[in-house]
PDB file of C-alpha atoms in Angstrom:
ATOM      1  CA  GLU A 533       6.307  -4.381  -0.811  1.00  0.00           C
ATOM      2  CA  THR A 534       5.405  -5.176   2.737  1.00  0.00           C
ATOM      3  CA  GLY A 535       6.886  -4.343   6.106  1.00  0.00           C
ATOM      4  CA  VAL A 536       9.861  -2.050   6.357  1.00  0.00           C
ATOM      5  CA  THR A 537      12.239  -1.617   3.440  1.00  0.00           C
ATOM      6  CA  GLN A 538      15.628   0.067   3.362  1.00  0.00           C
ATOM      7  CA  THR A 539      17.803   1.179   0.486  1.00  0.00           C
ATOM      8  CA  PRO A 540      20.558   0.776  -0.325  1.00  0.00           C
ATOM      9  CA  ARG A 541      21.405  -2.497   1.387  1.00  0.00           C
ATOM     10  CA  HIS A 542      25.120  -1.818   1.111  1.00  0.00           C
ATOM     11  CA  LEU A 543      26.958   1.479   0.795  1.00  0.00           C
ATOM     12  CA  VAL A 544      30.631   2.314   0.587  1.00  0.00           C
ATOM     13  CA  MET A 545      31.547   5.967   0.789  1.00  0.00           C
ATOM     14  CA  GLY A 546      34.538   8.165   1.272  1.00  0.00           C
ATOM     15  CA  MET A 547      34.824  10.612   4.116  1.00  0.00           C
ATOM     16  CA  THR A 548      34.062  13.572   1.857  1.00  0.00           C
ATOM     17  CA  ASN A 549      31.004  12.085   0.156  1.00  0.00           C
ATOM     18  CA  LYS A 550      27.386  12.931   0.786  1.00  0.00           C
ATOM     19  CA  LYS A 551      24.895  10.111   0.679  1.00  0.00           C
ATOM     20  CA  SER A 552      21.431   9.306   1.975  1.00  0.00           C
ATOM     21  CA  LEU A 553      19.829   6.221   3.427  1.00  0.00           C
ATOM     22  CA  LYS A 554      16.159   5.638   2.787  1.00  0.00           C
ATOM     23  CA  CYS A 555      13.572   3.803   4.841  1.00  0.00           C
ATOM     24  CA  GLU A 556       9.972   3.156   3.904  1.00  0.00           C
ATOM     25  CA  GLN A 557       7.299   1.427   5.933  1.00  0.00           C
ATOM     26  CA  HIS A 558       4.105  -0.056   4.507  1.00  0.00           C
ATOM     27  CA  LEU A 559       2.462  -0.806   7.854  1.00  0.00           C
ATOM     28  CA  GLY A 560       0.495   2.390   8.437  1.00  0.00           C
ATOM     29  CA  HIS A 561       2.650   3.219  11.454  1.00  0.00           C
ATOM     30  CA  ASN A 562       3.231   6.693  12.822  1.00  0.00           C
ATOM     31  CA  ALA A 563       6.571   6.305  14.578  1.00  0.00           C
ATOM     32  CA  MET A 564       9.893   5.644  12.865  1.00  0.00           C
ATOM     33  CA  TYR A 565      13.363   5.087  14.249  1.00  0.00           C
ATOM     34  CA  TRP A 566      17.004   5.013  13.202  1.00  0.00           C
ATOM     35  CA  TYR A 567      19.383   2.675  15.017  1.00  0.00           C
ATOM     36  CA  LYS A 568      23.104   2.134  14.636  1.00  0.00           C
ATOM     37  CA  GLN A 569      24.556  -1.317  15.174  1.00  0.00           C
ATOM     38  CA  SER A 570      28.332  -1.484  15.362  1.00  0.00           C
ATOM     39  CA  ALA A 571      30.264  -4.713  15.630  1.00  0.00           C
ATOM     40  CA  LYS A 572      30.130  -6.219  19.111  1.00  0.00           C
ATOM     41  CA  LYS A 573      27.971  -3.396  20.460  1.00  0.00           C
ATOM     42  CA  PRO A 574      24.304  -3.215  21.380  1.00  0.00           C
ATOM     43  CA  LEU A 575      21.880  -1.368  19.159  1.00  0.00           C
ATOM     44  CA  GLU A 576      22.112   2.369  19.665  1.00  0.00           C
ATOM     45  CA  LEU A 577      18.998   4.439  19.128  1.00  0.00           C
ATOM     46  CA  MET A 578      19.831   7.521  17.059  1.00  0.00           C
ATOM     47  CA  PHE A 579      16.589   9.301  16.204  1.00  0.00           C
ATOM     48  CA  VAL A 580      12.865   8.916  16.740  1.00  0.00           C
ATOM     49  CA  TYR A 581      10.058  10.504  14.766  1.00  0.00           C
ATOM     50  CA  ASN A 582       6.445  10.403  15.864  1.00  0.00           C
ATOM     51  CA  PHE A 583       3.830  11.737  13.451  1.00  0.00           C
ATOM     52  CA  LYS A 584       6.669  13.302  11.421  1.00  0.00           C
ATOM     53  CA  GLU A 585       8.026  15.222  14.401  1.00  0.00           C
ATOM     54  CA  GLN A 586      11.429  14.412  15.820  1.00  0.00           C
ATOM     55  CA  THR A 587      10.987  13.358  19.427  1.00  0.00           C
ATOM     56  CA  GLU A 588      14.450  12.074  20.173  1.00  0.00           C
ATOM     57  CA  ASN A 589      17.984  12.836  19.123  1.00  0.00           C
ATOM     58  CA  ASN A 590      20.296  10.638  21.113  1.00  0.00           C
ATOM     59  CA  SER A 591      23.304  12.981  21.043  1.00  0.00           C
ATOM     60  CA  VAL A 592      24.037  12.058  17.448  1.00  0.00           C
ATOM     61  CA  PRO A 593      26.799  14.029  15.671  1.00  0.00           C
ATOM     62  CA  SER A 594      25.568  16.591  13.169  1.00  0.00           C
ATOM     63  CA  ARG A 595      27.179  14.704  10.284  1.00  0.00           C
ATOM     64  CA  PHE A 596      24.046  12.536  10.524  1.00  0.00           C
ATOM     65  CA  SER A 597      20.924  14.450   9.528  1.00  0.00           C
ATOM     66  CA  PRO A 598      17.514  12.768   9.600  1.00  0.00           C
ATOM     67  CA  GLU A 599      14.493  13.773   7.562  1.00  0.00           C
ATOM     68  CA  CYS A 600      10.916  12.538   7.861  1.00  0.00           C
ATOM     69  CA  PRO A 601       8.759  14.028   5.088  1.00  0.00           C
ATOM     70  CA  ASN A 602       5.757  11.858   5.992  1.00  0.00           C
ATOM     71  CA  SER A 603       4.883   8.996   8.316  1.00  0.00           C
ATOM     72  CA  SER A 604       5.899   6.396   5.748  1.00  0.00           C
ATOM     73  CA  HIS A 605       9.351   7.646   4.839  1.00  0.00           C
ATOM     74  CA  LEU A 606      12.485   8.313   6.807  1.00  0.00           C
ATOM     75  CA  PHE A 607      15.851   9.407   5.495  1.00  0.00           C
ATOM     76  CA  LEU A 608      19.278   9.630   7.039  1.00  0.00           C
ATOM     77  CA  HIS A 609      21.535  12.102   5.255  1.00  0.00           C
ATOM     78  CA  LEU A 610      25.229  11.472   5.688  1.00  0.00           C
ATOM     79  CA  HIS A 611      28.131  13.782   5.116  1.00  0.00           C
ATOM     80  CA  THR A 612      31.793  13.956   6.092  1.00  0.00           C
ATOM     81  CA  LEU A 613      31.553  10.686   7.961  1.00  0.00           C
ATOM     82  CA  GLN A 614      34.410   9.024   9.782  1.00  0.00           C
ATOM     83  CA  PRO A 615      35.608   5.416   9.463  1.00  0.00           C
ATOM     84  CA  GLU A 616      34.194   4.699  12.934  1.00  0.00           C
ATOM     85  CA  ASP A 617      30.728   5.442  11.531  1.00  0.00           C
ATOM     86  CA  SER A 618      30.930   2.189   9.586  1.00  0.00           C
ATOM     87  CA  ALA A 619      28.073   0.055  10.901  1.00  0.00           C
ATOM     88  CA  LEU A 620      24.719  -1.479  10.126  1.00  0.00           C
ATOM     89  CA  TYR A 621      22.022   1.199  10.158  1.00  0.00           C
ATOM     90  CA  LEU A 622      18.603  -0.148  10.961  1.00  0.00           C
ATOM     91  CA  CYS A 623      15.276   1.536  10.496  1.00  0.00           C
ATOM     92  CA  ALA A 624      12.203   0.529  12.461  1.00  0.00           C
ATOM     93  CA  SER A 625       8.584   1.585  12.787  1.00  0.00           C
ATOM     94  CA  SER A 626       5.832   1.137  15.361  1.00  0.00           C
ATOM     95  CA  GLN A 627       2.208   2.163  15.671  1.00  0.00           C
ATOM     96  CA  ASP A 628       3.123   5.330  17.553  1.00  0.00           C
ATOM     97  CA  MET A 629       4.981   6.608  20.601  1.00  0.00           C
ATOM     98  CA  GLN A 630       2.017   7.847  22.564  1.00  0.00           C
ATOM     99  CA  GLY A 631       0.087   4.703  23.225  1.00  0.00           C
ATOM    100  CA  PRO A 632       0.875   1.951  25.701  1.00  0.00           C
ATOM    101  CA  GLY A 633       4.372   0.605  25.578  1.00  0.00           C
ATOM    102  CA  ASP A 634       3.310  -2.659  24.057  1.00  0.00           C
ATOM    103  CA  ASN A 635       3.753  -1.480  20.492  1.00  0.00           C
ATOM    104  CA  GLU A 636       6.450  -3.657  19.055  1.00  0.00           C
ATOM    105  CA  GLN A 637       8.871  -2.230  16.566  1.00  0.00           C
ATOM    106  CA  PHE A 638       9.224  -3.740  13.137  1.00  0.00           C
ATOM    107  CA  PHE A 639      12.670  -3.532  11.613  1.00  0.00           C
ATOM    108  CA  GLY A 640      13.995  -3.218   8.111  1.00  0.00           C
ATOM    109  CA  PRO A 641      16.926  -5.286   6.815  1.00  0.00           C
ATOM    110  CA  GLY A 642      19.409  -2.491   7.404  1.00  0.00           C
ATOM    111  CA  THR A 643      22.023  -0.688   5.330  1.00  0.00           C
ATOM    112  CA  ARG A 644      25.582  -1.925   5.764  1.00  0.00           C
ATOM    113  CA  LEU A 645      27.685   1.239   5.606  1.00  0.00           C
ATOM    114  CA  THR A 646      31.435   1.275   5.119  1.00  0.00           C
ATOM    115  CA  VAL A 647      33.291   4.567   5.362  1.00  0.00           C
ATOM    116  CA  LEU A 648      36.749   4.561   3.795  1.00  0.00           C
TER     117      LEU A 648
ATOM    118  CA  ALA B1114      17.567   3.678  35.058  1.00  0.00           C
ATOM    119  CA  GLN B1115      16.579   0.890  32.747  1.00  0.00           C
ATOM    120  CA  LYS B1116      19.018  -1.770  31.689  1.00  0.00           C
ATOM    121  CA  VAL B1117      19.005  -5.152  29.971  1.00  0.00           C
ATOM    122  CA  THR B1118      21.830  -7.638  30.434  1.00  0.00           C
ATOM    123  CA  GLN B1119      22.459 -10.662  28.271  1.00  0.00           C
ATOM    124  CA  ALA B1120      25.497 -12.184  29.920  1.00  0.00           C
ATOM    125  CA  GLN B1121      26.040 -14.829  27.256  1.00  0.00           C
ATOM    126  CA  THR B1122      27.882 -13.242  24.359  1.00  0.00           C
ATOM    127  CA  GLU B1123      28.147 -16.410  22.286  1.00  0.00           C
ATOM    128  CA  ILE B1124      26.673 -19.880  22.595  1.00  0.00           C
ATOM    129  CA  SER B1125      27.483 -22.849  20.412  1.00  0.00           C
ATOM    130  CA  VAL B1126      25.410 -26.021  20.424  1.00  0.00           C
ATOM    131  CA  VAL B1127      24.966 -29.052  18.254  1.00  0.00           C
ATOM    132  CA  GLU B1128      21.713 -29.556  16.402  1.00  0.00           C
ATOM    133  CA  LYS B1129      18.878 -31.060  18.467  1.00  0.00           C
ATOM    134  CA  GLU B1130      20.298 -29.782  21.747  1.00  0.00           C
ATOM    135  CA  ASP B1131      18.140 -27.534  23.899  1.00  0.00           C
ATOM    136  CA  VAL B1132      19.544 -24.091  24.620  1.00  0.00           C
ATOM    137  CA  THR B1133      18.508 -21.293  26.971  1.00  0.00           C
ATOM    138  CA  LEU B1134      19.347 -17.653  26.385  1.00  0.00           C
ATOM    139  CA  ASP B1135      19.400 -15.558  29.530  1.00  0.00           C
ATOM    140  CA  CYS B1136      18.029 -12.057  29.933  1.00  0.00           C
ATOM    141  CA  VAL B1137      18.068  -9.997  33.120  1.00  0.00           C
ATOM    142  CA  TYR B1138      16.539  -6.549  33.267  1.00  0.00           C
ATOM    143  CA  GLU B1139      16.435  -3.559  35.609  1.00  0.00           C
ATOM    144  CA  THR B1140      13.626  -1.055  35.851  1.00  0.00           C
ATOM    145  CA  ARG B1141      11.819   0.963  38.508  1.00  0.00           C
ATOM    146  CA  ASP B1142       8.584   0.987  36.560  1.00  0.00           C
ATOM    147  CA  THR B1143       5.732  -1.222  37.664  1.00  0.00           C
ATOM    148  CA  THR B1144       4.338  -1.483  34.153  1.00  0.00           C
ATOM    149  CA  TYR B1145       6.772  -2.447  31.459  1.00  0.00           C
ATOM    150  CA  TYR B1146       7.151  -4.689  28.440  1.00  0.00           C
ATOM    151  CA  LEU B1147       9.764  -7.228  27.505  1.00  0.00           C
ATOM    152  CA  PHE B1148      10.622  -8.345  24.004  1.00  0.00           C
ATOM    153  CA  TRP B1149      12.783 -10.869  22.209  1.00  0.00           C
ATOM    154  CA  TYR B1150      14.065 -10.281  18.701  1.00  0.00           C
ATOM    155  CA  LYS B1151      16.028 -12.560  16.377  1.00  0.00           C
ATOM    156  CA  GLN B1152      18.633 -11.164  13.982  1.00  0.00           C
ATOM    157  CA  PRO B1153      19.650 -13.696  11.321  1.00  0.00           C
ATOM    158  CA  PRO B1154      22.715 -13.084   9.137  1.00  0.00           C
ATOM    159  CA  SER B1155      20.550 -11.094   6.713  1.00  0.00           C
ATOM    160  CA  GLY B1156      20.465  -8.316   9.324  1.00  0.00           C
ATOM    161  CA  GLU B1157      16.771  -7.732   9.856  1.00  0.00           C
ATOM    162  CA  LEU B1158      15.525  -7.959  13.436  1.00  0.00           C
ATOM    163  CA  VAL B1159      12.534 -10.266  13.623  1.00  0.00           C
ATOM    164  CA  PHE B1160      10.054  -9.797  16.449  1.00  0.00           C
ATOM    165  CA  LEU B1161       9.507 -13.015  18.436  1.00  0.00           C
ATOM    166  CA  ILE B1162       7.506 -12.192  21.539  1.00  0.00           C
ATOM    167  CA  ARG B1163       6.228  -9.436  23.825  1.00  0.00           C
ATOM    168  CA  ARG B1164       5.275  -9.845  27.504  1.00  0.00           C
ATOM    169  CA  ASN B1165       3.836  -7.259  29.834  1.00  0.00           C
ATOM    170  CA  SER B1166       4.887  -7.031  33.449  1.00  0.00           C
ATOM    171  CA  PHE B1167       1.536  -8.234  34.763  1.00  0.00           C
ATOM    172  CA  ASP B1168       1.543 -11.472  32.861  1.00  0.00           C
ATOM    173  CA  GLU B1169       3.997 -13.963  34.287  1.00  0.00           C
ATOM    174  CA  GLN B1170       2.575 -16.939  32.466  1.00  0.00           C
ATOM    175  CA  ASN B1171       5.201 -18.811  30.572  1.00  0.00           C
ATOM    176  CA  GLU B1172       4.616 -19.081  26.877  1.00  0.00           C
ATOM    177  CA  ILE B1173       5.368 -21.795  24.390  1.00  0.00           C
ATOM    178  CA  SER B1174       5.334 -21.407  20.639  1.00  0.00           C
ATOM    179  CA  GLY B1175       6.485 -24.512  18.839  1.00  0.00           C
ATOM    180  CA  ARG B1176      10.108 -25.106  19.787  1.00  0.00           C
ATOM    181  CA  TYR B1177      10.355 -21.725  21.506  1.00  0.00           C
ATOM    182  CA  SER B1178       9.434 -21.062  25.117  1.00  0.00           C
ATOM    183  CA  TRP B1179       9.854 -18.101  27.422  1.00  0.00           C
ATOM    184  CA  ASN B1180      10.174 -18.044  31.194  1.00  0.00           C
ATOM    185  CA  PHE B1181       9.311 -14.704  32.791  1.00  0.00           C
ATOM    186  CA  GLN B1182      10.122 -14.361  36.501  1.00  0.00           C
ATOM    187  CA  LYS B1183       9.606 -10.964  38.114  1.00  0.00           C
ATOM    188  CA  SER B1184      11.173 -12.171  41.358  1.00  0.00           C
ATOM    189  CA  THR B1185      14.517 -12.510  39.629  1.00  0.00           C
ATOM    190  CA  SER B1186      13.893  -9.866  36.916  1.00  0.00           C
ATOM    191  CA  SER B1187      14.561 -12.434  34.242  1.00  0.00           C
ATOM    192  CA  PHE B1188      12.972 -13.245  30.909  1.00  0.00           C
ATOM    193  CA  ASN B1189      14.779 -16.278  29.569  1.00  0.00           C
ATOM    194  CA  PHE B1190      14.286 -17.843  26.167  1.00  0.00           C
ATOM    195  CA  THR B1191      14.622 -21.562  25.478  1.00  0.00           C
ATOM    196  CA  ILE B1192      14.882 -23.251  22.110  1.00  0.00           C
ATOM    197  CA  THR B1193      14.095 -26.941  22.214  1.00  0.00           C
ATOM    198  CA  ALA B1194      15.689 -29.324  19.718  1.00  0.00           C
ATOM    199  CA  SER B1195      17.700 -26.553  18.111  1.00  0.00           C
ATOM    200  CA  GLN B1196      18.179 -26.423  14.353  1.00  0.00           C
ATOM    201  CA  VAL B1197      20.822 -24.873  12.137  1.00  0.00           C
ATOM    202  CA  VAL B1198      18.285 -22.244  11.037  1.00  0.00           C
ATOM    203  CA  ASP B1199      18.128 -21.019  14.632  1.00  0.00           C
ATOM    204  CA  SER B1200      21.657 -19.643  14.251  1.00  0.00           C
ATOM    205  CA  ALA B1201      21.345 -15.906  14.761  1.00  0.00           C
ATOM    206  CA  VAL B1202      21.892 -13.118  17.242  1.00  0.00           C
ATOM    207  CA  TYR B1203      19.081 -12.865  19.756  1.00  0.00           C
ATOM    208  CA  PHE B1204      18.228  -9.625  21.520  1.00  0.00           C
ATOM    209  CA  CYS B1205      16.198  -9.099  24.639  1.00  0.00           C
ATOM    210  CA  ALA B1206      14.658  -5.632  25.071  1.00  0.00           C
ATOM    211  CA  LEU B1207      12.709  -3.618  27.656  1.00  0.00           C
ATOM    212  CA  LYS B1208      10.250  -0.769  27.262  1.00  0.00           C
ATOM    213  CA  ASN B1209       8.258   1.262  29.792  1.00  0.00           C
ATOM    214  CA  ASN B1210       4.607   2.140  29.484  1.00  0.00           C
ATOM    215  CA  GLN B1211       4.955   5.774  28.552  1.00  0.00           C
ATOM    216  CA  GLY B1212       5.860   5.214  24.933  1.00  0.00           C
ATOM    217  CA  GLY B1213       9.486   5.114  25.913  1.00  0.00           C
ATOM    218  CA  LYS B1214      12.272   3.775  23.806  1.00  0.00           C
ATOM    219  CA  LEU B1215      13.326   0.155  23.569  1.00  0.00           C
ATOM    220  CA  ILE B1216      16.361  -0.675  25.663  1.00  0.00           C
ATOM    221  CA  PHE B1217      18.261  -3.548  24.093  1.00  0.00           C
ATOM    222  CA  GLY B1218      20.640  -6.017  25.649  1.00  0.00           C
ATOM    223  CA  GLN B1219      23.993  -6.679  24.040  1.00  0.00           C
ATOM    224  CA  GLY B1220      22.675  -9.719  22.204  1.00  0.00           C
ATOM    225  CA  THR B1221      23.606 -13.397  22.314  1.00  0.00           C
ATOM    226  CA  GLU B1222      25.052 -14.978  19.203  1.00  0.00           C
ATOM    227  CA  LEU B1223      23.765 -18.512  18.892  1.00  0.00           C
ATOM    228  CA  SER B1224      25.519 -20.940  16.600  1.00  0.00           C
ATOM    229  CA  VAL B1225      23.849 -24.273  15.949  1.00  0.00           C
ATOM    230  CA  LYS B1226      26.141 -26.756  14.263  1.00  0.00           C
ATOM    231  CA  PRO B1227      24.913 -29.756  12.289  1.00  0.00           C
TER     232      PRO B1227
END
């Protein structure tokens, strides 16, 4: 595997379910990100982790809970979601957050989430 | 505040036409970085180019070219002789120099018809 991988690629869940999204990067990066992409809206940054420490929580509801056990893995735990949470959830990684701003982010293919 | 505006929501062209995607940005920083990403139907954002604010040289890569003009705060992207495989959503993004987050534009959906 190379680059950034995400599983599952598609997920349908009910509002009372608990599920987790997984992201793994094979690039040796130290920063990882979760984005939400809803239809007809720009990408919304949700969380940022740098060297396993959360550095940004963009006012995300507590029904989304991130976890970063190491620099290569990032999870997004979901529970009691709402239908409006249906979206494409993208994971990304970059070298780190502390260097110059020229570190580009590399994105995974996303998880298409549908909440019924 | 930082902001990126892609005024063109959707563009439709016929194969082999040239097409320019506009990007206008706002920032008070003197050092910043601009990016273009492509999002094909598969969903993954693919990095295309990065420019820093001190380098206003235009860049050409095959059929792709970028025109960076600080005077108008624009970083436009042109595809020459478009192909069906160019159909995707294209995002312009801005980042400051302090490890700040990427600010994305709303995206432009390009449809290239045969």
